[in-house]
Amino acid sequence: MKIVVVERDGKIIERIALTEGIEILIGRSPESDVVVDDPSVSRKHAVVRMRSGEVYVEDLGSSNGTEIDGLSIRGREVPALRWRIGTYNFSVITSEKEIKKEGSGEFSSSELFYRVADNYYRKTLELMRKKQVEGEEEVAETLRHMIEEDGVAEEYGLDEGEIVRYVLDEIFHYGVITPLLEDETVTEVMVNGPEKIYFERGGKLYRYEKRFSNEESVRRIIEKVVSSVGRRIDESVPYVDARLPDGSRFNAVIPPIAIDGPSITIRKFFKKKLTIDDLIRFGSLTPEIARYLSLAVKYRKNILVSGGTGTGKTTLLNIISSFIPPDERIITIEDAAELQLPQEHVVRLEARPPNIEGKGTVTIRDLVRNALRMRPDRIIVGECRGGEALDMLQAMNTGHDGSLTTIHANSPRDAISRLETMVMMAGMELPHLAIIKQIASAIDVIVQLTRFSDGSRKVTAVVEVEGLEGDTIILREIYRFVRKGRDSEGRITGEFVSTQFTPLLYEELREMGEL
């Protein structure tokens, strides 16, 4: 194996491992292995390859030629250890010792691993393109044979199994983050450019020890996901939402709006459905609060689950939805389908972004309006974030009691204000008093969730909407979490308390003889 060192203005900008059978394309084209930012360089300028241990440079008929030993060549191949293309200098190194000798700096073992692994990735893709190998098992076997035959892993002290795993994950899975996606204890994966990967476990963030080899490797994963769901991502549409085959939420952002390189955020979807007993065991709420919520759902109270990002709103919505009687028709509406209701009579609707031609958008609001024509007993909206809030309130006020939704807000009072703002986004120009009357008559219960610094998630308030006094909505707090401090392990401590108010729900049920 040899290493091609790429320099510009005296600084090394890239090192690429070169082995027999691998070609390195140099040019301005984004498809090039070495993309050169120089207008004097052709889109596909030159190719570097190795035969019988010797490196050859072939100029592809470029406009300004390739300089080798002071001579400019064009349209032919010659052996070379040093050459120049535009303002870029290239040199061939055969070992780490030569790198140090050349003053090129340290070539770390991890960097060497990624260079070698990427080389085998390219070589494997070429074999698959020629249909010489196919399928994960056959590719793995061929890879092992190639690595043993080349002797590269043994020469540089690299782990053959890790190289094979890397290539398989790049081709068949999701690159170096594949183990995180397979780990059931990991709840979220965040990629901030190729070298910074974080994951959430137990409510806390950790830095992942692995990294992507380069930005192109991150882009490959994004393109794989985006193309599989018929979406697009490019400079004109530099962000995308999608869903992985297992239901996990996928979001990607690329330059120019992602300044530090392509970014990926994956909120994982778990097959094991949590129950209210799990939340009690986690300390997220008490049996008393659980009983209240179950009765509120059973007796068709309209519930708004409020909280910040990552507080567990969708999880709680999913759990309390299980209290809906099995003989009712339920319509669920979400941006990305995550709810897993146990009832049989459930119709799941999912919003759709525009296709590659920019057409075919189906919004949450479109789906809420359509759901009203589907004879629902209950409507569950995964999250209200726009004009659909007005349609949801109108549905709650016109015979669709027992509907549920979530909203991003830091307190029950903030949730009311957010609802007001979103109703205004519907473009109906309703008077302020008319809006708050809609909210006061539609929403019965607000459940506030908070995520604390130790990673724990708790129900910090359960509030009933008592009515309207003038132009102010009156909220009656039934339960709250009172924080006391931290224990010896740094975990948040506190207790759930009942306020002096008797729940309106219980008063109503007593009058009905149900309690």
Short mmCIF file of C-alpha atoms in Angstrom, two decimals, residues 234-482:
data_model
loop_
_atom_site.label_atom_id
_atom_site.label_comp_id
_atom_site.label_asym_id
_atom_site.label_seq_id
_atom_site.Cartn_x
_atom_site.Cartn_y
_atom_site.Cartn_z
CA ASP A 234 -29.26 19.44 -2.16
CA GLU A 235 -28.27 23.10 -2.07
CA SER A 236 -31.78 24.19 -3.04
CA VAL A 237 -33.38 21.96 -0.35
CA PRO A 238 -30.61 21.58 2.26
CA TYR A 239 -32.63 19.79 4.96
CA VAL A 240 -34.93 16.80 5.10
CA ASP A 241 -37.13 14.80 7.49
CA ALA A 242 -37.63 11.09 6.93
CA ARG A 243 -38.37 7.85 8.73
CA LEU A 244 -36.07 4.83 8.86
CA PRO A 245 -37.54 1.39 8.12
CA ASP A 246 -37.82 0.68 11.87
CA GLY A 247 -39.83 3.88 12.44
CA SER A 248 -37.01 6.04 13.85
CA ARG A 249 -37.17 9.77 13.06
CA PHE A 250 -34.40 10.96 10.76
CA ASN A 251 -33.40 14.58 10.16
CA ALA A 252 -30.47 15.77 8.05
CA VAL A 253 -29.06 19.23 7.31
CA ILE A 254 -26.27 19.92 4.81
CA PRO A 255 -24.22 22.94 3.71
CA PRO A 256 -24.71 25.78 3.00
CA ILE A 257 -27.01 26.08 6.03
CA ALA A 258 -24.98 23.52 8.02
CA ILE A 259 -21.77 25.49 8.36
CA ASP A 260 -19.61 22.76 9.95
CA GLY A 261 -20.60 20.00 7.55
CA PRO A 262 -23.56 17.65 7.13
CA SER A 263 -25.52 16.96 10.32
CA ILE A 264 -27.76 14.02 11.21
CA THR A 265 -30.22 13.62 14.09
CA ILE A 266 -31.98 10.30 14.67
CA ARG A 267 -34.59 9.81 17.37
CA LYS A 268 -34.88 6.07 17.73
CA PHE A 269 -38.11 4.12 17.64
CA PHE A 270 -38.45 1.26 20.08
CA LYS A 271 -40.43 -1.86 19.41
CA LYS A 272 -41.08 -2.42 23.12
CA LYS A 273 -44.06 -0.25 24.04
CA LEU A 274 -43.82 1.43 27.44
CA THR A 275 -46.80 1.29 29.81
CA ILE A 276 -48.06 3.55 32.59
CA ASP A 277 -46.49 1.11 35.06
CA ASP A 278 -43.08 1.76 33.46
CA LEU A 279 -43.50 5.50 34.01
CA ILE A 280 -44.41 4.90 37.65
CA ARG A 281 -41.35 2.69 38.03
CA PHE A 282 -39.14 5.36 36.41
CA GLY A 283 -40.47 7.94 38.87
CA SER A 284 -42.04 10.02 36.09
CA LEU A 285 -45.41 10.12 37.86
CA THR A 286 -47.31 8.49 40.73
CA PRO A 287 -50.09 5.86 40.77
CA GLU A 288 -52.49 8.64 41.80
CA ILE A 289 -51.63 10.76 38.74
CA ALA A 290 -51.80 7.64 36.55
CA ARG A 291 -55.31 6.90 37.82
CA TYR A 292 -56.40 10.48 37.17
CA LEU A 293 -55.10 10.40 33.59
CA SER A 294 -56.72 7.04 32.87
CA LEU A 295 -60.10 8.36 34.04
CA ALA A 296 -59.65 11.60 32.08
CA VAL A 297 -59.09 9.58 28.89
CA LYS A 298 -61.83 7.07 29.58
CA TYR A 299 -64.39 9.81 30.23
CA ARG A 300 -63.47 11.71 27.08
CA LYS A 301 -61.61 14.74 28.37
CA ASN A 302 -59.61 16.67 25.78
CA ILE A 303 -55.99 16.50 26.88
CA LEU A 304 -53.03 18.66 25.87
CA VAL A 305 -49.57 17.22 26.65
CA SER A 306 -47.06 20.07 26.97
CA GLY A 307 -43.26 20.05 27.24
CA GLY A 308 -39.95 20.98 25.67
CA THR A 309 -37.94 18.96 23.16
CA GLY A 310 -37.05 15.47 24.39
CA THR A 311 -39.31 15.56 27.45
CA GLY A 312 -41.25 12.45 26.40
CA LYS A 313 -44.45 14.02 25.07
CA THR A 314 -45.00 11.41 22.36
CA THR A 315 -44.23 8.60 24.80
CA LEU A 316 -46.83 9.85 27.30
CA LEU A 317 -49.35 10.48 24.51
CA ASN A 318 -48.86 6.92 23.32
CA ILE A 319 -49.31 5.51 26.84
CA ILE A 320 -52.44 7.43 27.81
CA SER A 321 -53.98 6.69 24.40
CA SER A 322 -54.04 3.04 25.46
CA PHE A 323 -56.79 3.98 27.97
CA ILE A 324 -59.23 4.70 25.13
CA PRO A 325 -61.94 1.98 25.10
CA PRO A 326 -61.39 -0.65 22.38
CA ASP A 327 -64.82 -0.11 20.79
CA GLU A 328 -64.05 3.47 19.66
CA ARG A 329 -62.77 4.55 16.24
CA ILE A 330 -59.45 6.40 16.56
CA ILE A 331 -57.73 8.55 13.90
CA THR A 332 -54.06 9.34 14.56
CA ILE A 333 -52.33 12.17 12.68
CA GLU A 334 -48.55 12.64 12.80
CA ASP A 335 -45.60 14.16 10.98
CA ALA A 336 -43.74 10.87 11.42
CA ALA A 337 -45.85 7.89 12.49
CA GLU A 338 -44.66 6.86 15.96
CA LEU A 339 -47.80 6.08 17.95
CA GLN A 340 -48.40 2.39 18.65
CA LEU A 341 -51.95 2.03 19.88
CA PRO A 342 -53.14 -1.40 21.05
CA GLN A 343 -56.75 -0.87 19.91
CA GLU A 344 -57.91 -2.59 16.73
CA HIS A 345 -60.01 0.23 15.26
CA VAL A 346 -57.21 2.69 14.49
CA VAL A 347 -56.56 4.62 11.27
CA ARG A 348 -53.03 6.07 11.08
CA LEU A 349 -52.41 9.13 8.92
CA GLU A 350 -49.01 10.65 8.20
CA ALA A 351 -48.17 14.05 6.71
CA ARG A 352 -46.18 14.11 3.47
CA PRO A 353 -43.56 16.68 2.43
CA PRO A 354 -43.19 17.75 -1.21
CA ASN A 355 -41.70 15.24 -3.65
CA ILE A 356 -38.62 15.81 -5.81
CA GLU A 357 -40.69 18.05 -8.12
CA GLY A 358 -41.84 20.12 -5.13
CA LYS A 359 -45.41 18.81 -5.35
CA GLY A 360 -47.70 16.51 -3.41
CA THR A 361 -47.48 18.14 0.03
CA VAL A 362 -50.02 16.90 2.58
CA THR A 363 -49.96 18.91 5.82
CA ILE A 364 -51.14 18.08 9.32
CA ARG A 365 -53.91 20.60 8.81
CA ASP A 366 -55.04 18.81 5.64
CA LEU A 367 -55.19 15.55 7.56
CA VAL A 368 -57.11 17.01 10.53
CA ARG A 369 -59.73 18.38 8.15
CA ASN A 370 -59.97 15.06 6.33
CA ALA A 371 -60.18 13.13 9.61
CA LEU A 372 -63.41 14.96 10.46
CA ARG A 373 -64.99 13.27 7.42
CA MET A 374 -63.92 9.80 8.60
CA ARG A 375 -66.43 9.43 11.46
CA PRO A 376 -63.82 9.48 14.26
CA ASP A 377 -64.69 8.93 17.92
CA ARG A 378 -61.26 10.28 18.87
CA ILE A 379 -58.66 12.32 17.02
CA ILE A 380 -55.05 12.15 18.17
CA VAL A 381 -52.63 14.68 16.68
CA GLY A 382 -48.97 13.85 17.36
CA GLU A 383 -48.07 17.53 17.68
CA CYS A 384 -49.81 20.84 17.05
CA ARG A 385 -47.38 23.33 15.59
CA GLY A 386 -49.35 25.52 13.18
CA GLY A 387 -52.74 26.41 11.77
CA GLU A 388 -54.06 22.91 12.43
CA ALA A 389 -54.54 24.02 16.05
CA LEU A 390 -57.72 25.88 15.00
CA ASP A 391 -59.13 22.80 13.26
CA MET A 392 -58.23 20.67 16.27
CA LEU A 393 -60.00 23.07 18.69
CA GLN A 394 -63.07 23.17 16.47
CA ALA A 395 -63.13 19.36 16.38
CA MET A 396 -62.92 19.22 20.18
CA ASN A 397 -65.80 21.69 20.39
CA THR A 398 -68.06 19.89 17.92
CA GLY A 399 -68.57 16.42 19.33
CA HIS A 400 -65.09 14.91 19.18
CA ASP A 401 -64.49 14.89 22.92
CA GLY A 402 -61.60 12.83 24.25
CA SER A 403 -59.15 14.03 21.63
CA LEU A 404 -55.45 14.33 22.48
CA THR A 405 -52.44 16.24 21.18
CA THR A 406 -49.04 17.61 22.22
CA ILE A 407 -47.47 21.04 22.08
CA HIS A 408 -44.01 22.55 22.64
CA ALA A 409 -44.24 24.75 25.75
CA ASN A 410 -42.44 25.17 29.07
CA SER A 411 -45.50 25.56 31.30
CA PRO A 412 -49.29 25.13 31.11
CA ARG A 413 -49.74 28.90 30.82
CA ASP A 414 -47.18 28.98 27.99
CA ALA A 415 -49.09 26.17 26.30
CA ILE A 416 -52.24 28.33 26.26
CA SER A 417 -50.28 31.24 24.77
CA ARG A 418 -48.74 28.95 22.14
CA LEU A 419 -52.19 27.69 21.17
CA GLU A 420 -53.41 31.27 20.73
CA THR A 421 -50.45 32.02 18.45
CA MET A 422 -50.99 28.90 16.36
CA VAL A 423 -54.69 29.62 15.90
CA MET A 424 -53.70 33.02 14.51
CA MET A 425 -51.43 31.18 12.04
CA ALA A 426 -54.55 29.65 10.48
CA GLY A 427 -55.18 33.02 8.81
CA MET A 428 -58.80 33.37 9.94
CA GLU A 429 -58.22 36.76 11.68
CA LEU A 430 -60.37 35.83 14.66
CA PRO A 431 -60.73 38.30 17.55
CA HIS A 432 -58.56 37.50 20.57
CA LEU A 433 -61.59 36.87 22.78
CA ALA A 434 -63.03 34.40 20.27
CA ILE A 435 -59.75 32.47 20.23
CA ILE A 436 -59.45 32.14 24.01
CA LYS A 437 -63.14 31.14 24.22
CA GLN A 438 -62.38 28.33 21.75
CA ILE A 439 -59.41 27.21 23.85
CA ALA A 440 -61.24 27.44 27.19
CA SER A 441 -64.17 25.36 25.95
CA ALA A 442 -62.03 22.83 24.06
CA ILE A 443 -59.14 21.94 26.38
CA ASP A 444 -59.96 20.14 29.64
CA VAL A 445 -56.57 18.98 30.94
CA ILE A 446 -52.96 20.09 30.41
CA VAL A 447 -50.16 17.70 31.42
CA GLN A 448 -46.77 19.39 31.72
CA LEU A 449 -43.56 17.39 31.21
CA THR A 450 -40.03 18.47 32.13
CA ARG A 451 -36.64 16.96 31.41
CA PHE A 452 -34.16 17.64 34.21
CA SER A 453 -30.39 18.04 34.04
CA ASP A 454 -29.82 14.48 35.30
CA GLY A 455 -31.70 13.16 32.26
CA SER A 456 -34.87 12.22 34.15
CA ARG A 457 -38.27 13.09 32.71
CA LYS A 458 -41.21 13.83 34.98
CA VAL A 459 -44.78 15.06 34.95
CA THR A 460 -44.25 18.38 36.74
CA ALA A 461 -47.87 19.60 36.65
CA VAL A 462 -51.38 18.40 35.90
CA VAL A 463 -53.72 21.32 35.30
CA GLU A 464 -57.45 21.53 34.57
CA VAL A 465 -58.94 24.35 32.51
CA GLU A 466 -61.61 25.75 34.83
CA GLY A 467 -63.12 28.30 32.48
CA LEU A 468 -62.89 31.92 31.41
CA GLU A 469 -62.84 35.02 33.60
CA GLY A 470 -62.97 38.11 31.44
CA ASP A 471 -60.30 37.50 28.81
CA THR A 472 -58.17 35.22 31.01
CA ILE A 473 -58.31 31.42 31.03
CA ILE A 474 -58.45 30.09 34.60
CA LEU A 475 -56.20 27.09 35.28
CA ARG A 476 -56.65 24.82 38.30
CA GLU A 477 -53.46 22.94 39.27
CA ILE A 478 -54.28 19.46 40.56
CA TYR A 479 -50.83 17.87 40.92
CA ARG A 480 -47.29 19.24 40.85
CA PHE A 481 -43.76 17.97 41.28
CA VAL A 482 -41.83 19.80 44.01
#
